[in-house]
PDB file of C-alpha atoms in Angstrom:
ATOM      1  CA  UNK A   1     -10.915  14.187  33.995  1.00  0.00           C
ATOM      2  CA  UNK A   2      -8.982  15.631  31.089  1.00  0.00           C
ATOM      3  CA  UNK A   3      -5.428  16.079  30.988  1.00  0.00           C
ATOM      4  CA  UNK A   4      -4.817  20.090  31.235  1.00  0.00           C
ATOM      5  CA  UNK A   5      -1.452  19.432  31.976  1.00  0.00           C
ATOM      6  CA  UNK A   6       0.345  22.285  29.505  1.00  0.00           C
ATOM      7  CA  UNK A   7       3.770  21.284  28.000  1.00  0.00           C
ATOM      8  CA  UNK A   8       6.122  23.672  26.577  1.00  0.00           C
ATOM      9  CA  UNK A   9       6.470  24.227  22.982  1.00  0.00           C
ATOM     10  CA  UNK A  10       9.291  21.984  21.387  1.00  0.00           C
ATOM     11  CA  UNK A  11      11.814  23.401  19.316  1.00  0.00           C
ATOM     12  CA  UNK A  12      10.778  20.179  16.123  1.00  0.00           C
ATOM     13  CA  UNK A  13       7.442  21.301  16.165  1.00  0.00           C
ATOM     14  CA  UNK A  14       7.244  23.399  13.210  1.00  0.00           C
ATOM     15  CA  UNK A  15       3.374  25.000  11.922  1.00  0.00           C
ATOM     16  CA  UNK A  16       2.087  22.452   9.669  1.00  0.00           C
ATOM     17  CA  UNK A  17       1.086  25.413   7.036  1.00  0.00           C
ATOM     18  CA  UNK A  18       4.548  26.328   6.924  1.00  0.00           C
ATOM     19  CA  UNK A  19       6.817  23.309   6.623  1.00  0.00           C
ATOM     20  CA  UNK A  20       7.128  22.505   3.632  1.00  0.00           C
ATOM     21  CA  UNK A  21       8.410  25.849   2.816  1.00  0.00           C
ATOM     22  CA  UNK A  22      10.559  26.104   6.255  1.00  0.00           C
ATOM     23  CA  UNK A  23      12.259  22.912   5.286  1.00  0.00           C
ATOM     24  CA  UNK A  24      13.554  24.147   1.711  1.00  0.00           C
ATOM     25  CA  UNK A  25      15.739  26.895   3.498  1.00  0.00           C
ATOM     26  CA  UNK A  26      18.001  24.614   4.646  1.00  0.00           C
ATOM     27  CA  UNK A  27      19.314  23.826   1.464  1.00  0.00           C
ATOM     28  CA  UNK A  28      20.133  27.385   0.726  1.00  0.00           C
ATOM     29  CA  UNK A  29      23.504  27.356   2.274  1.00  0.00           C
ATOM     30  CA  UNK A  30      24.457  24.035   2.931  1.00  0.00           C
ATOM     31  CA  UNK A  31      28.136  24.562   4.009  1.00  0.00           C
ATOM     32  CA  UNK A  32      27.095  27.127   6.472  1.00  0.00           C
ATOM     33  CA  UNK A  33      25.014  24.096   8.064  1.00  0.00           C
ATOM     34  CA  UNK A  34      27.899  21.542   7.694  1.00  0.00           C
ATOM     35  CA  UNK A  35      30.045  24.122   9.458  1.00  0.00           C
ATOM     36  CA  UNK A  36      27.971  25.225  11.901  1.00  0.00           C
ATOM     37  CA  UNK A  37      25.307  22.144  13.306  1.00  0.00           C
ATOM     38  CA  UNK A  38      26.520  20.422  15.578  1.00  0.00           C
ATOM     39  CA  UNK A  39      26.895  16.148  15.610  1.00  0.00           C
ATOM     40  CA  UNK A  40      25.029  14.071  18.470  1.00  0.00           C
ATOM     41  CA  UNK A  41      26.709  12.404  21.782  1.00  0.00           C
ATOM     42  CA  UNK A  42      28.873   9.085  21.616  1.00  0.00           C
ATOM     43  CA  UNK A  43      26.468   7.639  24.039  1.00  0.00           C
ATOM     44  CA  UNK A  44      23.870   7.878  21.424  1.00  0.00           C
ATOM     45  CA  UNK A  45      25.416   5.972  18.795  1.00  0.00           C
ATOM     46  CA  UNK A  46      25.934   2.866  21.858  1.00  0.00           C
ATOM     47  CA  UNK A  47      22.689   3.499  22.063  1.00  0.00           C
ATOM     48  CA  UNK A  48      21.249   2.836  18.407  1.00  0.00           C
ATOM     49  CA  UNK A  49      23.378  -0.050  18.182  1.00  0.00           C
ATOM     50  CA  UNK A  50      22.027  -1.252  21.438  1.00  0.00           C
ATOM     51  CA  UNK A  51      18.348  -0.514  21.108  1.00  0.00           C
ATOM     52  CA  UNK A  52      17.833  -0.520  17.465  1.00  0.00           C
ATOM     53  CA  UNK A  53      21.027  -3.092  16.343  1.00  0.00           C
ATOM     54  CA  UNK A  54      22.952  -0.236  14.195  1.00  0.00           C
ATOM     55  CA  UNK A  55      26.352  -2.063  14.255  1.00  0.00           C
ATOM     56  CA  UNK A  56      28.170  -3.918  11.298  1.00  0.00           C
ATOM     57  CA  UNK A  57      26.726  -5.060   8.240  1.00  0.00           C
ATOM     58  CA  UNK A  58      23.094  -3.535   9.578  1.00  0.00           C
ATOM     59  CA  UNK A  59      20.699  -2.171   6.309  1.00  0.00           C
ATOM     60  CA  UNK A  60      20.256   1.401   7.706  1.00  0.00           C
ATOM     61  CA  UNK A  61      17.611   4.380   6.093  1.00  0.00           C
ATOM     62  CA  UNK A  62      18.714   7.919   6.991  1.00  0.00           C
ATOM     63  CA  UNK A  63      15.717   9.978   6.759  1.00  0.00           C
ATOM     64  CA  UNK A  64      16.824  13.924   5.781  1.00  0.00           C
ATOM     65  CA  UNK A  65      20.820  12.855   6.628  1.00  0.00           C
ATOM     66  CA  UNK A  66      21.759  17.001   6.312  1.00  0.00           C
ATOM     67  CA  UNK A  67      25.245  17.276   4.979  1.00  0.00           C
ATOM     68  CA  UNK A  68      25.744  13.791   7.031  1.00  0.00           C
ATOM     69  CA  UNK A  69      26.173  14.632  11.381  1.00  0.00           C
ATOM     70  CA  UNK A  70      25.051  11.089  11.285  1.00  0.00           C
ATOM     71  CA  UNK A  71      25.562   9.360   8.757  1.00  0.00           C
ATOM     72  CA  UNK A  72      29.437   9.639   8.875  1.00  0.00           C
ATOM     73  CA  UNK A  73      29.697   8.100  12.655  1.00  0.00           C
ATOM     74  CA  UNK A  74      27.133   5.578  11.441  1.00  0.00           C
ATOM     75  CA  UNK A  75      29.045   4.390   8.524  1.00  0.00           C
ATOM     76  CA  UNK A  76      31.889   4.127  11.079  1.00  0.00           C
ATOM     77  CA  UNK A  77      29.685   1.845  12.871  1.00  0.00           C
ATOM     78  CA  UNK A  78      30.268  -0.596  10.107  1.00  0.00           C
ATOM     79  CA  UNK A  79      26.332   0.051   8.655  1.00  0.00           C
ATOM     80  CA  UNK A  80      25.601  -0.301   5.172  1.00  0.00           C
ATOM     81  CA  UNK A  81      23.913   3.335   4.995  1.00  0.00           C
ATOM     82  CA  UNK A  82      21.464   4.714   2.564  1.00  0.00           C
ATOM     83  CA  UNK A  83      21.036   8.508   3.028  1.00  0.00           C
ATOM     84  CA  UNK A  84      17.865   9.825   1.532  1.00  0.00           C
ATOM     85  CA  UNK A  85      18.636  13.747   1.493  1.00  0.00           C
ATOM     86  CA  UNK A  86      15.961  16.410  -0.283  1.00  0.00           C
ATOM     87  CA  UNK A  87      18.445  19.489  -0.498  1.00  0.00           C
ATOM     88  CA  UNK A  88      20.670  18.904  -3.573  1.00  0.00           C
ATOM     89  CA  UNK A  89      23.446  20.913  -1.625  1.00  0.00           C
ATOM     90  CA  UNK A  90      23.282  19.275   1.588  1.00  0.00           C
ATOM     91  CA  UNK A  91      23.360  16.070  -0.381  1.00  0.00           C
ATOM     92  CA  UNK A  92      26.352  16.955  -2.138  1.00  0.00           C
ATOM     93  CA  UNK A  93      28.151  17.979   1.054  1.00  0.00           C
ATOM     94  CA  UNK A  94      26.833  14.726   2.668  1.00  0.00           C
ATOM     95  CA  UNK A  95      28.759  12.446  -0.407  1.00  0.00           C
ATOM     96  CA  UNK A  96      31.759  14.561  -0.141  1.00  0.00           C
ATOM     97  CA  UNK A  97      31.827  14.227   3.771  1.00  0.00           C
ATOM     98  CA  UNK A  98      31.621  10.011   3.095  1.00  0.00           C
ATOM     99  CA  UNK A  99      34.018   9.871   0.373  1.00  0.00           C
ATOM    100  CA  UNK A 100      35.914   7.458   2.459  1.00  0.00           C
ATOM    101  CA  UNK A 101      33.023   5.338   3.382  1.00  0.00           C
ATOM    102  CA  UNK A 102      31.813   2.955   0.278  1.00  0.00           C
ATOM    103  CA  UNK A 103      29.205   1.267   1.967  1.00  0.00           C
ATOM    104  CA  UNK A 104      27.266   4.469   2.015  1.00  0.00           C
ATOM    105  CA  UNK A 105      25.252   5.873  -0.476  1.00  0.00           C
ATOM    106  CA  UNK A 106      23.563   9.763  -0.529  1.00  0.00           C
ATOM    107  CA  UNK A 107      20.205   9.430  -2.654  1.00  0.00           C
ATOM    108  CA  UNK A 108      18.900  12.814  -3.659  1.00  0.00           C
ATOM    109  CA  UNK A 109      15.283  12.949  -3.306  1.00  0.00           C
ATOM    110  CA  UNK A 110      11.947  12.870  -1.112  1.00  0.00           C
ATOM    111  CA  UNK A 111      11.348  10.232   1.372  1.00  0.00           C
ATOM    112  CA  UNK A 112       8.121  10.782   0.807  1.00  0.00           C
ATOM    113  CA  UNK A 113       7.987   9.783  -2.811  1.00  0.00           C
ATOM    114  CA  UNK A 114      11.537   7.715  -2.719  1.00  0.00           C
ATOM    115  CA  UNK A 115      10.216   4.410  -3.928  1.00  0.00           C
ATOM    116  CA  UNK A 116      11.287   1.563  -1.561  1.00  0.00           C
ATOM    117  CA  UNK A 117      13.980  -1.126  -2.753  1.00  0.00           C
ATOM    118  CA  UNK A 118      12.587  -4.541  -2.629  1.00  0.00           C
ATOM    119  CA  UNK A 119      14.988  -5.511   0.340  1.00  0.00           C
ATOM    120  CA  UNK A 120      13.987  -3.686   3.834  1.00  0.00           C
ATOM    121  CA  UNK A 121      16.052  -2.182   5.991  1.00  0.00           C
ATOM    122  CA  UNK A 122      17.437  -3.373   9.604  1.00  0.00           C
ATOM    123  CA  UNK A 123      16.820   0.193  11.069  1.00  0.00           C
ATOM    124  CA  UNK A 124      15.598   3.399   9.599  1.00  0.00           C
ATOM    125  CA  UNK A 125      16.777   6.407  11.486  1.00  0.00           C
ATOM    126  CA  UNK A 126      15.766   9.965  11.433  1.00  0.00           C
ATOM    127  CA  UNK A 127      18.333  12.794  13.122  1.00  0.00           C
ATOM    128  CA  UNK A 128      16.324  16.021  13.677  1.00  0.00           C
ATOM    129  CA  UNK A 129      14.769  15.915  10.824  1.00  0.00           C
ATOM    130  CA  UNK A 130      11.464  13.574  11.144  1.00  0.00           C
ATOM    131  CA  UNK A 131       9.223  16.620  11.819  1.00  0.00           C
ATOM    132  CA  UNK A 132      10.115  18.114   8.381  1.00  0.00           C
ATOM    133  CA  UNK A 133       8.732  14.830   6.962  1.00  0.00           C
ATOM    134  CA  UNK A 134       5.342  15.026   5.726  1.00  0.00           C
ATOM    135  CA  UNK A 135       3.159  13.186   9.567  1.00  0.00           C
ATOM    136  CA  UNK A 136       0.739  11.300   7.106  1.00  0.00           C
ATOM    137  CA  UNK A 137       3.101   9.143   5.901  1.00  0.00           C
ATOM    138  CA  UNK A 138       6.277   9.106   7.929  1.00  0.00           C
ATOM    139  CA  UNK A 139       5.444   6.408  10.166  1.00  0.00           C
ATOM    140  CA  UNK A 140       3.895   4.198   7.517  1.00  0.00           C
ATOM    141  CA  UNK A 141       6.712   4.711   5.305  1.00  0.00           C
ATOM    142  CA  UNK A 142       9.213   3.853   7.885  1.00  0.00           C
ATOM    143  CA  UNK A 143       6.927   0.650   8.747  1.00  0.00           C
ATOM    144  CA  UNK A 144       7.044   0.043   4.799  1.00  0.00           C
ATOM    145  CA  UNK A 145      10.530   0.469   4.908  1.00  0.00           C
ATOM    146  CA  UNK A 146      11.967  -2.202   7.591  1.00  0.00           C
ATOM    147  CA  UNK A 147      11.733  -6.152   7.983  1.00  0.00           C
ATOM    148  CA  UNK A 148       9.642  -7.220  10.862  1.00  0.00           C
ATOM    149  CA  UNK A 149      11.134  -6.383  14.329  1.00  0.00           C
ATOM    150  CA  UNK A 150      13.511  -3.609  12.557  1.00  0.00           C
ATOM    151  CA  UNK A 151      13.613  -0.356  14.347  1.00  0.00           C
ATOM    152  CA  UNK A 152      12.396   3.033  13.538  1.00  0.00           C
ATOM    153  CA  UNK A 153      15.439   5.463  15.037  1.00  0.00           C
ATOM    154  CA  UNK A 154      14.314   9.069  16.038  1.00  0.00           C
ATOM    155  CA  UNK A 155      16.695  12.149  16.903  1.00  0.00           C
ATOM    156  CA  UNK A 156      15.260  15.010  18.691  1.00  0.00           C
ATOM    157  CA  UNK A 157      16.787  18.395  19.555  1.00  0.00           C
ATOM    158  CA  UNK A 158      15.403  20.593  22.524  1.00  0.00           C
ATOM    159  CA  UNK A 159      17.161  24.273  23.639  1.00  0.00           C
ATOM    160  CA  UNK A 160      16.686  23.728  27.544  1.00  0.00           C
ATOM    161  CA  UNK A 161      17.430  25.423  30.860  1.00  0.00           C
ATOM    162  CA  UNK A 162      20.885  25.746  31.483  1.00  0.00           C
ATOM    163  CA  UNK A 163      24.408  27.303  29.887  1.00  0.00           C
ATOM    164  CA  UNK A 164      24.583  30.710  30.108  1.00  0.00           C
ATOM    165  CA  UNK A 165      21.219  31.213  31.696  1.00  0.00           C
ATOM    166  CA  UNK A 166      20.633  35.140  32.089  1.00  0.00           C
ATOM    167  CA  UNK A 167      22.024  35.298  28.660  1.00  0.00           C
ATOM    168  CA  UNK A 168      18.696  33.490  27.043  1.00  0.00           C
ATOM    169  CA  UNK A 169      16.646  35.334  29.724  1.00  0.00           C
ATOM    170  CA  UNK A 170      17.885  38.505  28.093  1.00  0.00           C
ATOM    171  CA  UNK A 171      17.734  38.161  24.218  1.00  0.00           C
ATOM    172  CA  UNK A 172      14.473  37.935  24.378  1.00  0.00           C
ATOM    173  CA  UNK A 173      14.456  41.327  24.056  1.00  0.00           C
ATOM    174  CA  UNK A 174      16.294  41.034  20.571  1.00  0.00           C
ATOM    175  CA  UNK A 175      13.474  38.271  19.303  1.00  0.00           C
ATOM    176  CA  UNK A 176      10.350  40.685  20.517  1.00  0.00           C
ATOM    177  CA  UNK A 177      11.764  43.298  18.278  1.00  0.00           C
ATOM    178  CA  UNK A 178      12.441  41.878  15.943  1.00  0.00           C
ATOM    179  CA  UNK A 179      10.288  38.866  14.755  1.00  0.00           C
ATOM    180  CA  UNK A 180       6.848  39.813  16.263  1.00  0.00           C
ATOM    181  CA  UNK A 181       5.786  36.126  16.239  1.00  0.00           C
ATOM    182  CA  UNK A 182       8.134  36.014  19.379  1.00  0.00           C
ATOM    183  CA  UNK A 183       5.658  34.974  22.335  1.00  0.00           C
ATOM    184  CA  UNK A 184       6.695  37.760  25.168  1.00  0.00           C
ATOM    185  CA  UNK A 185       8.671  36.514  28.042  1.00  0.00           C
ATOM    186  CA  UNK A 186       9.594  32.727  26.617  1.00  0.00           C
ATOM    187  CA  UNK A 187      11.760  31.224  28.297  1.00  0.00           C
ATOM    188  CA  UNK A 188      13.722  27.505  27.730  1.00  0.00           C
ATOM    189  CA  UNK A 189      11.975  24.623  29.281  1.00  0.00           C
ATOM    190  CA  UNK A 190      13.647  22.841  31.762  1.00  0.00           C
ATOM    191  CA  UNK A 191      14.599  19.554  30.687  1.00  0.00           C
ATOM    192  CA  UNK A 192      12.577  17.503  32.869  1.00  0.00           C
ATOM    193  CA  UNK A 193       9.440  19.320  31.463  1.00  0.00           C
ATOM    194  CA  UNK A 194      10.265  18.117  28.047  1.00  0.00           C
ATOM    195  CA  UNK A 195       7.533  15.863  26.650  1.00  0.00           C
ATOM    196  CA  UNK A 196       7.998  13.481  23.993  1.00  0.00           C
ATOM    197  CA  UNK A 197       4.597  11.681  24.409  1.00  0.00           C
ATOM    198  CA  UNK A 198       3.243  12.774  20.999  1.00  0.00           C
ATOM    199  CA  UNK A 199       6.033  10.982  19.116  1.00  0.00           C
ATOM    200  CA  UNK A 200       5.454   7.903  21.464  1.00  0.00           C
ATOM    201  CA  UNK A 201       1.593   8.259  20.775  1.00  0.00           C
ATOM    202  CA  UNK A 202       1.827   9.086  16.747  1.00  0.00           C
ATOM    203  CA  UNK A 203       3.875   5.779  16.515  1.00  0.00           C
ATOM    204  CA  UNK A 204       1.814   3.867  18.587  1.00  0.00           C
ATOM    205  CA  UNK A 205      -1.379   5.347  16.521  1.00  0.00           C
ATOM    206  CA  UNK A 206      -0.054   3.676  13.800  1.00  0.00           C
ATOM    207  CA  UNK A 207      -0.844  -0.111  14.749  1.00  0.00           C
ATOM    208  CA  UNK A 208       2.948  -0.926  13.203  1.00  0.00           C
ATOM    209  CA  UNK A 209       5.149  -0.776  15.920  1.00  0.00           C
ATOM    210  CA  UNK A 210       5.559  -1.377  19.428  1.00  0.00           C
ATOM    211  CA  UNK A 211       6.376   0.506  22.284  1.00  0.00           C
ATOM    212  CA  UNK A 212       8.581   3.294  22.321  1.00  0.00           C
ATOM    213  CA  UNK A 213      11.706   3.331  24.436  1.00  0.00           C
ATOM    214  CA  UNK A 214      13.724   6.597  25.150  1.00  0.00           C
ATOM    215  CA  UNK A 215      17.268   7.699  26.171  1.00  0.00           C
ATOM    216  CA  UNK A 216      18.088  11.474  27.073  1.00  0.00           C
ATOM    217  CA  UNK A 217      21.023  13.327  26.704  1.00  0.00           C
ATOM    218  CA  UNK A 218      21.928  16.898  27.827  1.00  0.00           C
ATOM    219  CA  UNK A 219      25.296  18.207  27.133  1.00  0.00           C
ATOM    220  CA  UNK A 220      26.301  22.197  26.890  1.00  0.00           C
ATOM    221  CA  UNK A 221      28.088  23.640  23.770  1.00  0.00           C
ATOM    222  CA  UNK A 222      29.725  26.717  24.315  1.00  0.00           C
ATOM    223  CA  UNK A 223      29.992  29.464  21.330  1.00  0.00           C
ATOM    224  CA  UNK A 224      31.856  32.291  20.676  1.00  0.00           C
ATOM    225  CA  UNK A 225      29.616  35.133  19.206  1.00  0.00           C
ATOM    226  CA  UNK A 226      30.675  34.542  15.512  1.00  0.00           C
ATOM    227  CA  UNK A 227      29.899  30.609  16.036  1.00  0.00           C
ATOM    228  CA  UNK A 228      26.601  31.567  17.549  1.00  0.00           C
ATOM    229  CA  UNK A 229      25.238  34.099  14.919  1.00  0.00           C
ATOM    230  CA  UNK A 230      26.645  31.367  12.906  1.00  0.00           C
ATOM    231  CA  UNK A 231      23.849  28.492  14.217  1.00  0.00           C
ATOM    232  CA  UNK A 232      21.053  30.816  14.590  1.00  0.00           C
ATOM    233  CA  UNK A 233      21.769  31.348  10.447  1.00  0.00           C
ATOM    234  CA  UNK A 234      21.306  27.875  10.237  1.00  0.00           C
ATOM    235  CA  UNK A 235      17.542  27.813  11.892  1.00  0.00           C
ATOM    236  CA  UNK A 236      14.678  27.414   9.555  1.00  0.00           C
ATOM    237  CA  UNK A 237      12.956  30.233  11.451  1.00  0.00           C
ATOM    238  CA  UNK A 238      15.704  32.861  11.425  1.00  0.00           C
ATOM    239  CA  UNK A 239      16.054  32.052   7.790  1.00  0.00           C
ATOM    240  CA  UNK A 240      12.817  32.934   6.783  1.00  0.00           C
ATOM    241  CA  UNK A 241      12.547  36.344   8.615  1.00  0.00           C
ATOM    242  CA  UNK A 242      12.679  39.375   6.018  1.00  0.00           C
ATOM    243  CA  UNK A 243      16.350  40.015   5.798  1.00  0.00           C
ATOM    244  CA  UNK A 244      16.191  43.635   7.457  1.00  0.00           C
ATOM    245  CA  UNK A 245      14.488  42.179  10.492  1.00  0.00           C
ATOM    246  CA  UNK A 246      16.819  39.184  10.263  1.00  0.00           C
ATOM    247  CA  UNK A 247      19.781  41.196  10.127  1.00  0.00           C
ATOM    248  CA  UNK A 248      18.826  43.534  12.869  1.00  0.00           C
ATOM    249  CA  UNK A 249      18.168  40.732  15.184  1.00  0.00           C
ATOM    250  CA  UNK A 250      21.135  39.142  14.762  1.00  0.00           C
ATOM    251  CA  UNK A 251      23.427  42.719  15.275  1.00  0.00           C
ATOM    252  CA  UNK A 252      21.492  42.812  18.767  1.00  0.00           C
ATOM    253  CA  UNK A 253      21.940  39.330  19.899  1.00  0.00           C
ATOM    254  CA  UNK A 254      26.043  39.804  18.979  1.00  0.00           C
ATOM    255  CA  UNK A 255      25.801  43.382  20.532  1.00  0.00           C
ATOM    256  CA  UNK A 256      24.565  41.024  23.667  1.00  0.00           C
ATOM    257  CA  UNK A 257      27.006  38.476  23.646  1.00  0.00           C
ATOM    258  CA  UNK A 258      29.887  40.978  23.146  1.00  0.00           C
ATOM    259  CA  UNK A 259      28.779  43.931  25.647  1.00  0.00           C
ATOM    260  CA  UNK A 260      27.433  41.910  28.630  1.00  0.00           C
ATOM    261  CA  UNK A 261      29.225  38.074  28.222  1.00  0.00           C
ATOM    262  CA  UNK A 262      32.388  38.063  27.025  1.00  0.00           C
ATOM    263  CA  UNK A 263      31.684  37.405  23.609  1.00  0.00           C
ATOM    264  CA  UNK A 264      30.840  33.302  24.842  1.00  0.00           C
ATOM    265  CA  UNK A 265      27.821  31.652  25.637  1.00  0.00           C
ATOM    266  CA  UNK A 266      26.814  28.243  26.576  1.00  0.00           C
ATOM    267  CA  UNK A 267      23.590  27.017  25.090  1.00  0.00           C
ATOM    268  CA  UNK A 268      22.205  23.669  26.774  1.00  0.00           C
ATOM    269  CA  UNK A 269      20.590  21.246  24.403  1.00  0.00           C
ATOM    270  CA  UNK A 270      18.469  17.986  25.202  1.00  0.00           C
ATOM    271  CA  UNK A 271      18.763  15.136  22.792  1.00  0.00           C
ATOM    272  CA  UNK A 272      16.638  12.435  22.599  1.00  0.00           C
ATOM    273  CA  UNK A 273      16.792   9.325  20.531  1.00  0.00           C
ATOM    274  CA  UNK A 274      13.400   7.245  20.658  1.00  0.00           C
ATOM    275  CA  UNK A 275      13.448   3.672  18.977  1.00  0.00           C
ATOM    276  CA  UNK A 276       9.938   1.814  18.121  1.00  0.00           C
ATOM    277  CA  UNK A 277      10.057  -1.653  17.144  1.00  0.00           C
ATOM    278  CA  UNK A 278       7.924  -2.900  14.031  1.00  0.00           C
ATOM    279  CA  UNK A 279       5.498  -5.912  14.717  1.00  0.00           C
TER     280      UNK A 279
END
């Protein structure tokens, strides 16, 4: 029988016709993002250095490193990082935020088109950002990219059940007015409904690598209603709403936050770091 099992929506799952043109917004204020994004869990890092052998003196690819949330704890690792960042900005930010780590480098360009040093890597890690990378060739690539039995490193980010439930039950109401694309009555997923079997099967599609293992993180982050507008400014999505709907939405979700909670919310986010093992 077929599998009708239905899994929510994930947050990295952007429309194919539009990413290309949702990644490019990130770049358009890249110390907004620095300030605002937040980094990953400690247990994540033991984690890559346990699973994929990120430690001292590893040869590690950042894939889209962002103004560096990774890159900087990785360096402190003791890896011998090469960030490959497409936003000139964020790229700038991300050598300005290792200025004290010389066995980094911030490269300025397309992974997709970056050509390849001659010496692979040990691990090639991507932090949020693999689902901006074009799917025909990310996988590949990242094969192309490591020795044998080097590890391909992926970050995801899920919004989940939990925080400050009622509050995301609620603003809802701000997203249907404002962005009509809003599906009526979302809702987050809970965590244990997250699936992360398409990464597991893209990978495995690939013939390069073998099976996927996962770790799972949930941790809440609590904002204040300045700190919050300031994330949801940072989201590819909200970026590329027409600036009068953009700015109305975001008056009614701090109208929320202020008149009914206090002017703090706690937002619940699932991290998961998958690492794939080339033949």
């Amino acid at each position: 029988m077929p599998d009708t099992t239905a899994h929510p929506r994930r947050d990295d799952s952007p429309e194919e016709t539009r990413r290309a043109l949702l990644r490019r917004t990130f770049d358009e204020d890249a110390e907004l993002y620095d300030r605002a994004r937040p980094g990953y869990p400690p247990e994540l890092y033991d984690d890559l250095t346990d699973l994929a052998g990120a430690g001292p003196g590893s040869r590690v690819l950042e894939i889209g490193c962002g103004t560096g949330q990774a890159t900087v704890p990785l360096a402190g690792l003791g890896c011998r990082v090469t960030a490959v960042e497409a936003g000139p900005h964020m790229s700038a930010i991300a050598r300005r935020n290792l200025a004290g780590c010389p066995a980094a480098e911030v490269v300025t360009a397309e992974f997709e088109s970056w050509p390849l040093p001659a010496e692979p890597f040990d691990v090639v890690l991507a932090a949020t950002a693999f689902h901006w990378i074009d799917p025909a060739v990310r996988v590949p690539r990242a094969a192309d990219a490591l020795r044998p039995g080097g590890a391909l490193a992926v970050v995801r980010s899920q919004h989940v059940m939990g925080g400050t439930e009622e509050f995301f039950v609620e603003v809802q109401r701000c997203y249907e007015r404002f962005d009509p694309a809003t599906p009526p009555g979302m809702r987050p997923p809970a965590a244990d409904d997250v699936d992360n079997t398409d990464h597991a099967e893209e990978v495995a599609r690939s013939g390069r690598f073998g099976r996927t293992v996962f770790r799972r993180y949930e941790r809440d982050l609590t904002y204040t209603t300045a700190e919050y507008l300031d994330v949801l400014r940072t989201y590819s999505g909200h970026r590329a709403l027409p600036e009068a709907a953009r700015s109305g939405l975001l008056a009614c979700v701090a109208g929320l936050i202020d008149g009914r909670y206090g002017g703090r919310v706690s937002k619940r986010y699932l991290i998961e770091l998958g690492v794939s093992h080339r033949r």
